[in-house]
Short mmCIF file of C-alpha atoms and ligand atoms in Angstrom, two decimals:
data_model
loop_
_atom_site.label_atom_id
_atom_site.label_comp_id
_atom_site.label_asym_id
_atom_site.label_seq_id
_atom_site.Cartn_x
_atom_site.Cartn_y
_atom_site.Cartn_z
CA MET A 1 -16.60 12.33 -13.78
CA PRO A 2 -13.44 10.41 -14.72
CA LEU A 3 -10.42 10.88 -12.49
CA THR A 4 -7.56 12.94 -13.91
CA ARG A 5 -3.85 13.25 -13.29
CA SER A 6 -4.24 16.83 -12.13
CA GLN A 7 -6.61 15.63 -9.43
CA CYS A 8 -3.83 13.32 -8.24
CA GLU A 9 -1.43 16.27 -8.19
CA GLN A 10 -3.99 18.08 -6.07
CA TYR A 11 -4.10 15.17 -3.62
CA ASP A 12 -0.31 15.31 -3.34
CA SER A 13 -0.24 19.00 -2.60
CA ASN A 14 -2.78 18.45 0.20
CA ASP A 15 -1.00 15.38 1.60
CA PRO A 16 0.36 16.00 5.12
CA LEU A 17 2.77 13.05 4.75
CA ALA A 18 4.24 14.29 1.44
CA PRO A 19 7.41 15.81 2.99
CA LEU A 20 8.47 12.39 4.31
CA ARG A 21 9.26 11.19 0.79
CA GLY A 22 12.37 13.38 0.92
CA GLU A 23 13.76 11.18 3.69
CA PHE A 24 14.14 8.22 1.32
CA VAL A 25 16.46 7.42 -1.55
CA LEU A 26 14.37 6.55 -4.59
CA PRO A 27 15.83 6.06 -8.06
CA GLU A 28 14.75 8.46 -10.77
CA ASP A 29 12.31 6.98 -13.28
CA VAL A 30 11.08 4.33 -10.87
CA ILE A 31 7.62 4.06 -9.38
CA TYR A 32 8.24 1.83 -6.42
CA LEU A 33 5.20 -0.25 -5.50
CA ASP A 34 7.04 -3.05 -3.73
CA GLY A 35 7.73 -1.51 -0.34
CA ASN A 36 5.62 -4.35 1.05
CA SER A 37 8.45 -6.71 0.08
CA LEU A 38 11.51 -4.53 0.64
CA GLY A 39 11.13 -1.00 1.94
CA ALA A 40 13.09 1.90 0.44
CA LEU A 41 16.41 3.14 1.82
CA PRO A 42 16.11 5.86 4.50
CA ARG A 43 18.66 8.62 3.87
CA GLY A 44 19.65 8.54 7.54
CA ALA A 45 20.83 4.95 7.16
CA TYR A 46 24.16 6.00 5.60
CA THR A 47 25.41 7.97 8.57
CA ARG A 48 24.06 5.46 11.06
CA VAL A 49 25.76 2.52 9.31
CA VAL A 50 29.04 4.41 8.95
CA ASP A 51 28.87 5.46 12.58
CA MET A 52 28.33 1.92 13.76
CA VAL A 53 31.14 0.60 11.59
CA GLU A 54 33.71 3.36 12.05
CA THR A 55 33.08 4.55 15.58
CA GLU A 56 31.35 1.77 17.46
CA TRP A 57 33.20 -1.12 15.87
CA GLY A 58 36.39 0.53 14.55
CA GLN A 59 37.18 2.62 17.61
CA GLY A 60 35.02 1.18 20.36
CA LEU A 61 35.80 -2.45 19.61
CA ILE A 62 34.60 -4.82 22.35
CA ARG A 63 33.77 -1.88 24.62
CA SER A 64 30.79 -1.07 22.42
CA TRP A 65 28.81 -4.00 23.84
CA ASN A 66 28.42 -1.78 26.88
CA ASP A 67 29.26 1.74 25.74
CA ALA A 68 27.22 1.75 22.53
CA GLY A 69 24.34 -0.27 23.96
CA TRP A 70 24.94 -3.23 21.68
CA PHE A 71 23.83 -5.85 24.18
CA ASP A 72 20.51 -4.13 24.81
CA LYS A 73 19.81 -3.34 21.15
CA PRO A 74 17.06 -5.97 20.74
CA ARG A 75 15.29 -4.43 23.70
CA THR A 76 15.84 -0.75 22.93
CA LEU A 77 14.65 -1.18 19.35
CA GLY A 78 11.76 -3.30 20.58
CA ASP A 79 10.65 -0.39 22.75
CA ARG A 80 10.77 1.88 19.70
CA ILE A 81 8.68 -0.50 17.60
CA ALA A 82 6.15 -1.02 20.41
CA PRO A 83 4.14 2.17 19.75
CA LEU A 84 3.78 1.23 16.09
CA ILE A 85 2.01 -2.01 17.00
CA GLY A 86 0.05 -1.01 20.09
CA ALA A 87 2.39 -2.65 22.58
CA ASP A 88 3.96 -1.29 25.78
CA PRO A 89 7.66 -0.91 26.52
CA GLY A 90 9.03 -4.28 27.63
CA GLU A 91 6.74 -6.30 25.38
CA VAL A 92 8.81 -6.39 22.19
CA VAL A 93 12.32 -7.49 21.27
CA VAL A 94 13.97 -7.15 17.87
CA CYS A 95 16.05 -10.18 16.93
CA ASP A 96 16.37 -13.15 14.59
CA SER A 97 13.93 -13.56 11.68
CA THR A 98 10.16 -13.75 11.52
CA SER A 99 10.26 -17.49 10.88
CA ILE A 100 12.47 -18.12 13.90
CA ASN A 101 10.42 -15.84 16.12
CA LEU A 102 7.26 -17.60 15.00
CA PHE A 103 8.78 -20.90 16.05
CA LYS A 104 9.57 -19.47 19.48
CA VAL A 105 6.15 -18.02 20.27
CA PHE A 106 4.23 -20.87 18.66
CA ALA A 107 6.11 -23.48 20.68
CA ALA A 108 5.74 -21.38 23.84
CA ALA A 109 2.00 -21.06 23.24
CA LEU A 110 1.61 -24.81 22.65
CA ALA A 111 3.25 -25.52 25.99
CA MET A 112 0.76 -23.17 27.66
CA ARG A 113 -2.12 -25.38 26.47
CA PRO A 114 -0.66 -28.84 27.15
CA ASP A 115 -3.99 -30.70 27.09
CA ARG A 116 -4.92 -29.52 23.61
CA LYS A 117 -3.52 -31.13 20.48
CA THR A 118 -4.89 -29.15 17.54
CA VAL A 119 -3.34 -26.14 15.85
CA VAL A 120 -5.16 -23.90 13.40
CA SER A 121 -3.96 -21.70 10.57
CA GLU A 122 -4.98 -20.62 7.09
CA ALA A 123 -4.11 -22.51 3.92
CA ALA A 124 -3.29 -19.15 2.34
CA SER A 125 -0.80 -18.23 5.08
CA PHE A 126 2.65 -17.19 4.03
CA PRO A 127 4.14 -20.69 3.71
CA THR A 128 7.01 -20.21 6.15
CA ASP A 129 4.45 -19.87 8.95
CA LEU A 130 2.93 -23.24 8.08
CA TYR A 131 6.35 -24.81 7.68
CA MET A 132 7.59 -23.56 11.05
CA MET A 133 4.42 -24.81 12.73
CA GLU A 134 5.02 -28.19 11.12
CA GLY A 135 8.59 -28.19 12.38
CA ALA A 136 7.51 -27.38 15.93
CA THR A 137 4.64 -29.87 16.16
CA GLY A 138 6.86 -32.48 14.49
CA LEU A 139 9.09 -32.48 17.58
CA LEU A 140 6.10 -33.36 19.75
CA ASP A 141 3.62 -36.20 19.75
CA GLY A 142 0.05 -36.30 18.62
CA TYR A 143 -0.59 -32.87 17.14
CA GLN A 144 -2.96 -32.30 14.25
CA ARG A 145 -3.44 -29.24 12.07
CA ARG A 146 -6.69 -27.73 10.85
CA LEU A 147 -6.49 -25.26 7.99
CA LEU A 148 -8.97 -22.59 7.03
CA TYR A 149 -9.74 -22.21 3.33
CA ASP A 150 -11.20 -19.18 1.56
CA SER A 151 -14.37 -21.12 0.96
CA GLY A 152 -15.34 -23.61 3.62
CA PRO A 153 -15.99 -23.56 7.35
CA GLY A 154 -14.90 -20.40 9.15
CA LEU A 155 -12.81 -20.08 12.30
CA GLU A 156 -15.96 -20.14 14.42
CA ASP A 157 -16.83 -23.57 13.02
CA ILE A 158 -13.47 -25.23 13.54
CA LEU A 159 -12.61 -23.96 17.02
CA ASP A 160 -13.24 -26.39 19.83
CA GLN A 161 -11.82 -27.52 23.16
CA ASP A 162 -8.89 -29.24 21.47
CA VAL A 163 -7.48 -26.15 19.72
CA ALA A 164 -4.35 -24.92 21.47
CA VAL A 165 -3.06 -22.19 19.18
CA VAL A 166 -4.30 -20.22 16.17
CA VAL A 167 -1.70 -18.62 13.88
CA LEU A 168 -2.97 -15.96 11.51
CA SER A 169 -1.58 -13.24 9.28
CA HIS A 170 -3.15 -9.92 10.19
CA VAL A 171 -2.92 -8.87 6.52
CA ASP A 172 -2.85 -11.59 3.86
CA TYR A 173 0.43 -11.36 1.92
CA ARG A 174 -1.26 -11.98 -1.40
CA THR A 175 -4.63 -10.28 -1.37
CA GLY A 176 -4.10 -7.75 1.40
CA ARG A 177 -7.22 -9.02 3.23
CA LEU A 178 -7.23 -7.62 6.79
CA HIS A 179 -8.46 -9.60 9.80
CA ASP A 180 -10.40 -7.91 12.58
CA MET A 181 -7.79 -8.55 15.26
CA ALA A 182 -10.04 -7.78 18.23
CA ALA A 183 -12.94 -9.94 17.04
CA VAL A 184 -10.81 -12.91 15.97
CA THR A 185 -8.74 -12.85 19.16
CA GLU A 186 -11.90 -12.69 21.27
CA LEU A 187 -13.38 -15.63 19.39
CA ALA A 188 -10.27 -17.77 19.89
CA HIS A 189 -10.06 -16.84 23.56
CA ARG A 190 -13.70 -17.79 24.09
CA HIS A 191 -12.68 -21.31 23.02
CA GLY A 192 -9.62 -21.27 25.24
CA ALA A 193 -7.07 -21.00 22.42
CA LEU A 194 -4.12 -18.61 22.17
CA VAL A 195 -3.49 -16.51 19.06
CA VAL A 196 -0.20 -15.72 17.32
CA TRP A 197 -0.48 -12.80 14.91
CA ASP A 198 1.92 -12.43 11.99
CA LEU A 199 2.23 -8.70 11.37
CA CYS A 200 4.63 -8.78 8.39
CA HIS A 201 2.20 -7.00 6.09
CA SER A 202 0.59 -4.75 8.66
CA ALA A 203 3.43 -3.30 10.76
CA GLY A 204 4.07 0.12 9.26
CA ALA A 205 1.11 -0.25 6.91
CA LEU A 206 -1.67 0.60 9.38
CA PRO A 207 -2.21 1.24 13.09
CA ILE A 208 -2.15 -1.97 15.16
CA HIS A 209 -3.54 -2.32 18.69
CA LEU A 210 -2.06 -5.54 20.09
CA ASN A 211 -2.80 -4.78 23.72
CA ALA A 212 -6.20 -3.18 23.21
CA ASP A 213 -7.17 -6.18 21.09
CA ARG A 214 -5.89 -8.63 23.77
CA ALA A 215 -3.37 -10.32 21.47
CA ASP A 216 -1.25 -13.05 23.04
CA PHE A 217 1.82 -13.18 20.80
CA ALA A 218 2.91 -11.54 17.58
CA VAL A 219 5.83 -11.55 15.17
CA GLY A 220 6.74 -9.44 12.18
CA CYS A 221 9.55 -8.33 9.96
CA THR A 222 11.15 -4.90 9.69
CA TYR A 223 12.37 -4.98 6.09
CA LYS A 224 8.96 -4.43 4.49
CA TYR A 225 6.89 -1.36 5.45
CA LEU A 226 9.28 -0.53 8.30
CA ASN A 227 12.17 0.07 5.85
CA GLY A 228 14.85 -1.57 7.97
CA GLY A 229 16.83 -2.84 4.97
CA PRO A 230 17.43 -6.23 3.38
CA GLY A 231 17.61 -8.91 6.04
CA SER A 232 16.96 -6.52 8.93
CA PRO A 233 16.02 -8.29 12.17
CA ALA A 234 12.43 -9.21 12.97
CA PHE A 235 10.43 -8.46 16.11
CA VAL A 236 8.57 -10.60 18.58
CA TYR A 237 5.84 -9.50 20.98
CA ALA A 238 4.57 -11.32 24.05
CA ALA A 239 1.79 -9.77 26.13
CA THR A 240 3.00 -8.88 29.61
CA ARG A 241 0.46 -11.24 31.18
CA HIS A 242 2.09 -14.24 29.45
CA GLN A 243 5.73 -13.37 29.89
CA ASP A 244 6.38 -15.32 33.07
CA THR A 245 4.55 -18.45 31.94
CA ALA A 246 5.77 -18.56 28.36
CA HIS A 247 8.86 -20.67 27.71
CA GLN A 248 10.34 -20.56 24.25
CA PRO A 249 12.52 -23.50 23.27
CA LEU A 250 15.41 -21.69 21.53
CA SER A 251 17.01 -21.20 24.91
CA GLY A 252 20.21 -19.47 23.93
CA TRP A 253 22.37 -17.46 26.26
CA HIS A 254 21.01 -14.02 25.40
CA GLY A 255 17.62 -15.13 26.71
CA HIS A 256 19.16 -16.33 29.97
CA ALA A 257 18.45 -14.55 33.25
CA ASP A 258 22.17 -13.95 33.77
CA PRO A 259 24.10 -14.56 30.55
CA PHE A 260 27.46 -13.60 31.98
CA ALA A 261 27.19 -15.92 34.97
CA PHE A 262 28.04 -18.71 32.47
CA THR A 263 26.20 -21.34 34.48
CA THR A 264 25.54 -24.87 33.26
CA ASP A 265 21.73 -24.64 33.37
CA TYR A 266 19.29 -22.49 31.49
CA ARG A 267 17.17 -20.09 33.48
CA PRO A 268 14.98 -17.78 31.38
CA ALA A 269 15.25 -14.04 31.84
CA ASP A 270 12.31 -12.25 33.35
CA GLY A 271 10.06 -10.52 30.91
CA ILE A 272 10.44 -10.18 27.16
CA ASP A 273 14.23 -10.80 27.17
CA ARG A 274 13.57 -14.54 27.37
CA PHE A 275 12.46 -14.34 23.73
CA ARG A 276 15.99 -13.46 22.67
CA CYS A 277 18.28 -16.27 21.64
CA SER A 278 21.83 -15.25 20.81
CA THR A 279 24.23 -12.58 19.61
CA PRO A 280 22.26 -9.97 17.63
CA HIS A 281 23.28 -9.29 14.00
CA LEU A 282 24.25 -5.78 14.96
CA LEU A 283 25.16 -4.31 11.60
CA SER A 284 21.65 -5.11 10.44
CA TYR A 285 20.18 -3.01 13.22
CA ALA A 286 21.79 0.23 12.07
CA PRO A 287 19.54 1.04 9.07
CA LEU A 288 16.50 0.12 11.13
CA GLU A 289 17.49 2.65 13.76
CA ALA A 290 17.60 5.35 11.09
CA SER A 291 14.22 4.28 9.79
CA LEU A 292 12.70 4.42 13.27
CA ASP A 293 13.84 8.05 13.55
CA THR A 294 11.40 8.76 10.72
CA TRP A 295 8.66 6.56 12.17
CA GLU A 296 8.75 8.55 15.41
CA ARG A 297 7.31 11.46 13.47
CA VAL A 298 4.56 9.54 11.68
CA ASP A 299 0.93 9.89 12.71
CA LEU A 300 -0.48 6.41 12.12
CA ASP A 301 -4.03 7.65 11.56
CA LEU A 302 -2.83 9.95 8.79
CA LEU A 303 -0.82 7.02 7.43
CA ARG A 304 -3.92 4.82 7.30
CA ALA A 305 -6.02 7.55 5.71
CA LYS A 306 -3.46 8.09 2.94
CA SER A 307 -3.01 4.36 2.41
CA GLN A 308 -6.74 3.81 2.00
CA LYS A 309 -7.06 6.77 -0.33
CA MET A 310 -4.17 5.51 -2.49
CA THR A 311 -5.41 1.92 -2.71
CA ASP A 312 -8.96 3.16 -3.47
CA LEU A 313 -7.54 5.41 -6.17
CA PHE A 314 -5.56 2.54 -7.70
CA ILE A 315 -8.62 0.28 -7.84
CA ASP A 316 -10.80 3.06 -9.28
CA LEU A 317 -8.19 3.88 -11.93
CA VAL A 318 -7.77 0.23 -12.90
CA ASP A 319 -11.54 0.03 -13.33
CA GLN A 320 -11.55 3.25 -15.33
CA GLU A 321 -8.46 2.80 -17.52
CA CYS A 322 -7.96 -0.96 -17.84
CA ALA A 323 -11.44 -2.39 -18.38
CA GLY A 324 -11.58 -5.24 -20.88
CA PHE A 325 -7.96 -6.38 -20.41
CA GLY A 326 -8.70 -9.45 -18.29
CA LEU A 327 -7.80 -7.95 -14.91
CA GLU A 328 -9.64 -8.82 -11.75
CA VAL A 329 -9.20 -7.06 -8.42
CA ALA A 330 -8.25 -9.85 -5.99
CA SER A 331 -8.15 -7.58 -2.92
CA PRO A 332 -11.18 -6.60 -0.88
CA ARG A 333 -12.84 -3.54 -2.41
CA ASP A 334 -13.80 -2.28 1.04
CA PRO A 335 -10.78 -0.19 2.19
CA GLY A 336 -11.56 -1.10 5.79
CA ALA A 337 -11.02 -4.77 4.95
CA ARG A 338 -7.56 -4.55 3.38
CA GLY A 339 -4.04 -3.50 4.22
CA SER A 340 -1.90 -1.18 2.11
CA GLN A 341 -1.58 -3.33 -0.98
CA VAL A 342 -3.73 -4.28 -3.96
CA ALA A 343 -3.48 -7.53 -5.90
CA LEU A 344 -4.68 -7.86 -9.47
CA ARG A 345 -5.36 -11.25 -10.99
CA HIS A 346 -4.43 -11.81 -14.65
CA GLU A 347 -3.95 -14.98 -16.64
CA HIS A 348 -0.48 -13.79 -17.67
CA ALA A 349 0.42 -12.00 -14.47
CA TYR A 350 4.11 -12.96 -14.61
CA PRO A 351 5.05 -11.51 -18.02
CA VAL A 352 2.78 -8.50 -17.50
CA MET A 353 4.63 -7.71 -14.27
CA GLN A 354 8.02 -8.14 -15.99
CA ALA A 355 6.94 -5.67 -18.68
CA LEU A 356 5.86 -3.22 -15.98
CA ILE A 357 9.18 -3.54 -14.15
CA ASP A 358 10.98 -2.99 -17.45
CA ARG A 359 9.11 0.32 -17.68
CA GLY A 360 10.03 1.37 -14.15
CA VAL A 361 6.84 0.34 -12.36
CA ILE A 362 8.06 -2.10 -9.73
CA GLY A 363 5.57 -4.44 -8.12
CA ASP A 364 5.87 -8.20 -7.82
CA PHE A 365 4.30 -11.49 -8.82
CA ARG A 366 2.86 -14.16 -6.58
CA ALA A 367 2.01 -17.54 -8.04
CA PRO A 368 -0.11 -18.54 -9.74
CA ASP A 369 -1.72 -15.42 -11.22
CA LEU A 370 -1.34 -12.36 -8.99
CA MET A 371 0.35 -9.03 -9.54
CA ARG A 372 0.95 -7.31 -6.22
CA PHE A 373 1.21 -3.56 -5.76
CA GLY A 374 2.22 -2.14 -2.38
CA PHE A 375 1.37 1.46 -1.52
CA THR A 376 3.71 2.72 1.16
CA PRO A 377 2.30 6.01 2.41
CA LEU A 378 5.68 7.40 3.47
CA TYR A 379 7.05 7.71 -0.03
CA VAL A 380 4.50 6.83 -2.72
CA ARG A 381 2.66 9.81 -4.27
CA PHE A 382 -0.82 9.96 -5.73
CA VAL A 383 0.65 10.84 -9.13
CA ASP A 384 2.67 7.64 -8.91
CA VAL A 385 -0.59 5.74 -8.64
CA TRP A 386 -1.88 7.51 -11.74
CA ASP A 387 1.33 6.96 -13.71
CA ALA A 388 1.54 3.29 -12.71
CA VAL A 389 -1.97 2.60 -13.99
CA GLU A 390 -1.15 4.46 -17.19
CA VAL A 391 1.87 2.19 -17.78
CA LEU A 392 -0.26 -0.86 -16.95
CA ARG A 393 -2.82 0.25 -19.53
CA GLN A 394 -0.10 0.65 -22.18
CA VAL A 395 1.43 -2.73 -21.41
CA LEU A 396 -1.92 -4.47 -21.70
CA SER A 397 -3.32 -2.55 -24.66
CA THR A 398 -0.19 -3.01 -26.80
CA ASP A 399 0.35 -6.67 -25.84
CA VAL A 400 4.03 -5.82 -25.36
CA TRP A 401 4.12 -8.26 -22.42
CA ARG A 402 3.99 -11.10 -24.97
CA GLU A 403 7.65 -10.54 -25.90
CA ASP A 404 9.67 -13.68 -25.14
CA ARG A 405 12.05 -11.98 -22.73
CA TYR A 406 9.23 -11.33 -20.26
CA ALA A 407 8.39 -15.02 -19.95
CA THR A 408 11.67 -16.11 -18.33
CA ARG A 409 11.17 -16.76 -14.63
CA SER A 410 13.75 -15.35 -12.20
CA GLN A 411 14.60 -17.02 -8.92
CA VAL A 412 12.86 -14.32 -6.88
CA THR A 413 9.54 -13.27 -8.34
C1 PLP B 501 7.68 -11.68 4.55
C2 PLP B 501 6.95 -12.61 5.44
C3 PLP B 501 7.65 -13.52 6.24
C4 PLP B 501 9.13 -13.62 6.11
O1 PLP B 501 9.74 -14.46 6.97
P1 PLP B 501 11.34 -14.45 7.09
O2 PLP B 501 11.59 -15.32 8.24
O3 PLP B 501 11.77 -13.03 7.26
O4 PLP B 501 11.91 -14.99 5.81
C5 PLP B 501 6.91 -14.31 7.12
N1 PLP B 501 5.55 -14.21 7.18
C6 PLP B 501 4.87 -13.36 6.38
C7 PLP B 501 3.39 -13.27 6.47
C8 PLP B 501 5.55 -12.56 5.48
O5 PLP B 501 4.89 -11.74 4.69
#
């Protein structure tokens, strides 16, 4: 029996998360399938931003560092993100960017395995992770990198007594492939290596169990599924058991044990605060605070169930409606093996995606040939999935994507 739009409407009326959509601003006539790149605007962000600007800054002035909790913001927001990633209070701070936080924990982890000189990551990692690793090992002597490729030896085969740190994306930014965090971490630990998890595409997309899975370190951004707004600060997690032995090299004053003693020598703070560096970008925290008000009411198991049902539906509809148009599903077909996004491969992925965006279906393109569609369970509906596939079918069946204007590459794809 082919799937129908009215079935999708039925799914929406039975969806326990459906009311949350009302908490976001979404333009009319847009089907937003790019919340994995930039989350939608939470309605509560307006009042929170205005409050921070008018009251905390305008009236409170310098007093707000104490009175409005500005100084502790990285820590208080870290404690609010902790339950979303399976961490405890005191294990997460929100500050800086993902790239910078990766540098901190990667360098700290290297120093915890001083006799080992090999680092491991995946060739398909989000490039900034590889670049930051290069930058960190480039400051030291004698390190070599081993990369995992889609086809080729697996992690099991390349781990040995020389591997200090493994850096992996929990969910692959292109294909959505999901690693088994517990199994991979256990494997690395068995060989004496530490693991840094990049959670950019999994935080807010599915339940994460950092502590239960014995993770060492993790980083992630808040502007994707967590809806913190463009350029919102990232988070960094260090397991409690490592906090006193981990030393991150960006030893700025906010990570000092006593910042206002203004001493000449660095002494790291106890606990997670040592992963801070300097003055937080406070205005960027305000929308994230509003978003976390919504997240406090989200049941992550329901979130995962809806996400899997939506991505399954999308794949089934592409199979049903778009057969013969040269599309290939690049994401795992097993819903247990992927995050909350689906990638479709097409020879002309770029212009096809531009034609979709022109018709209000917003996804994105990742070189060389992938169209990426993110399904954010807080505000995407099942009918949106249906309608998006319908537009995709029209774009492909009419060849409208061949118009010249869709071939011009923008700076951000
Ligand atoms: C989005 C993303 C980043 C972004 O890093 P920034 O420092 O925020 O620019 C890093 N890693 C992964 C896997 C990402 O998806």
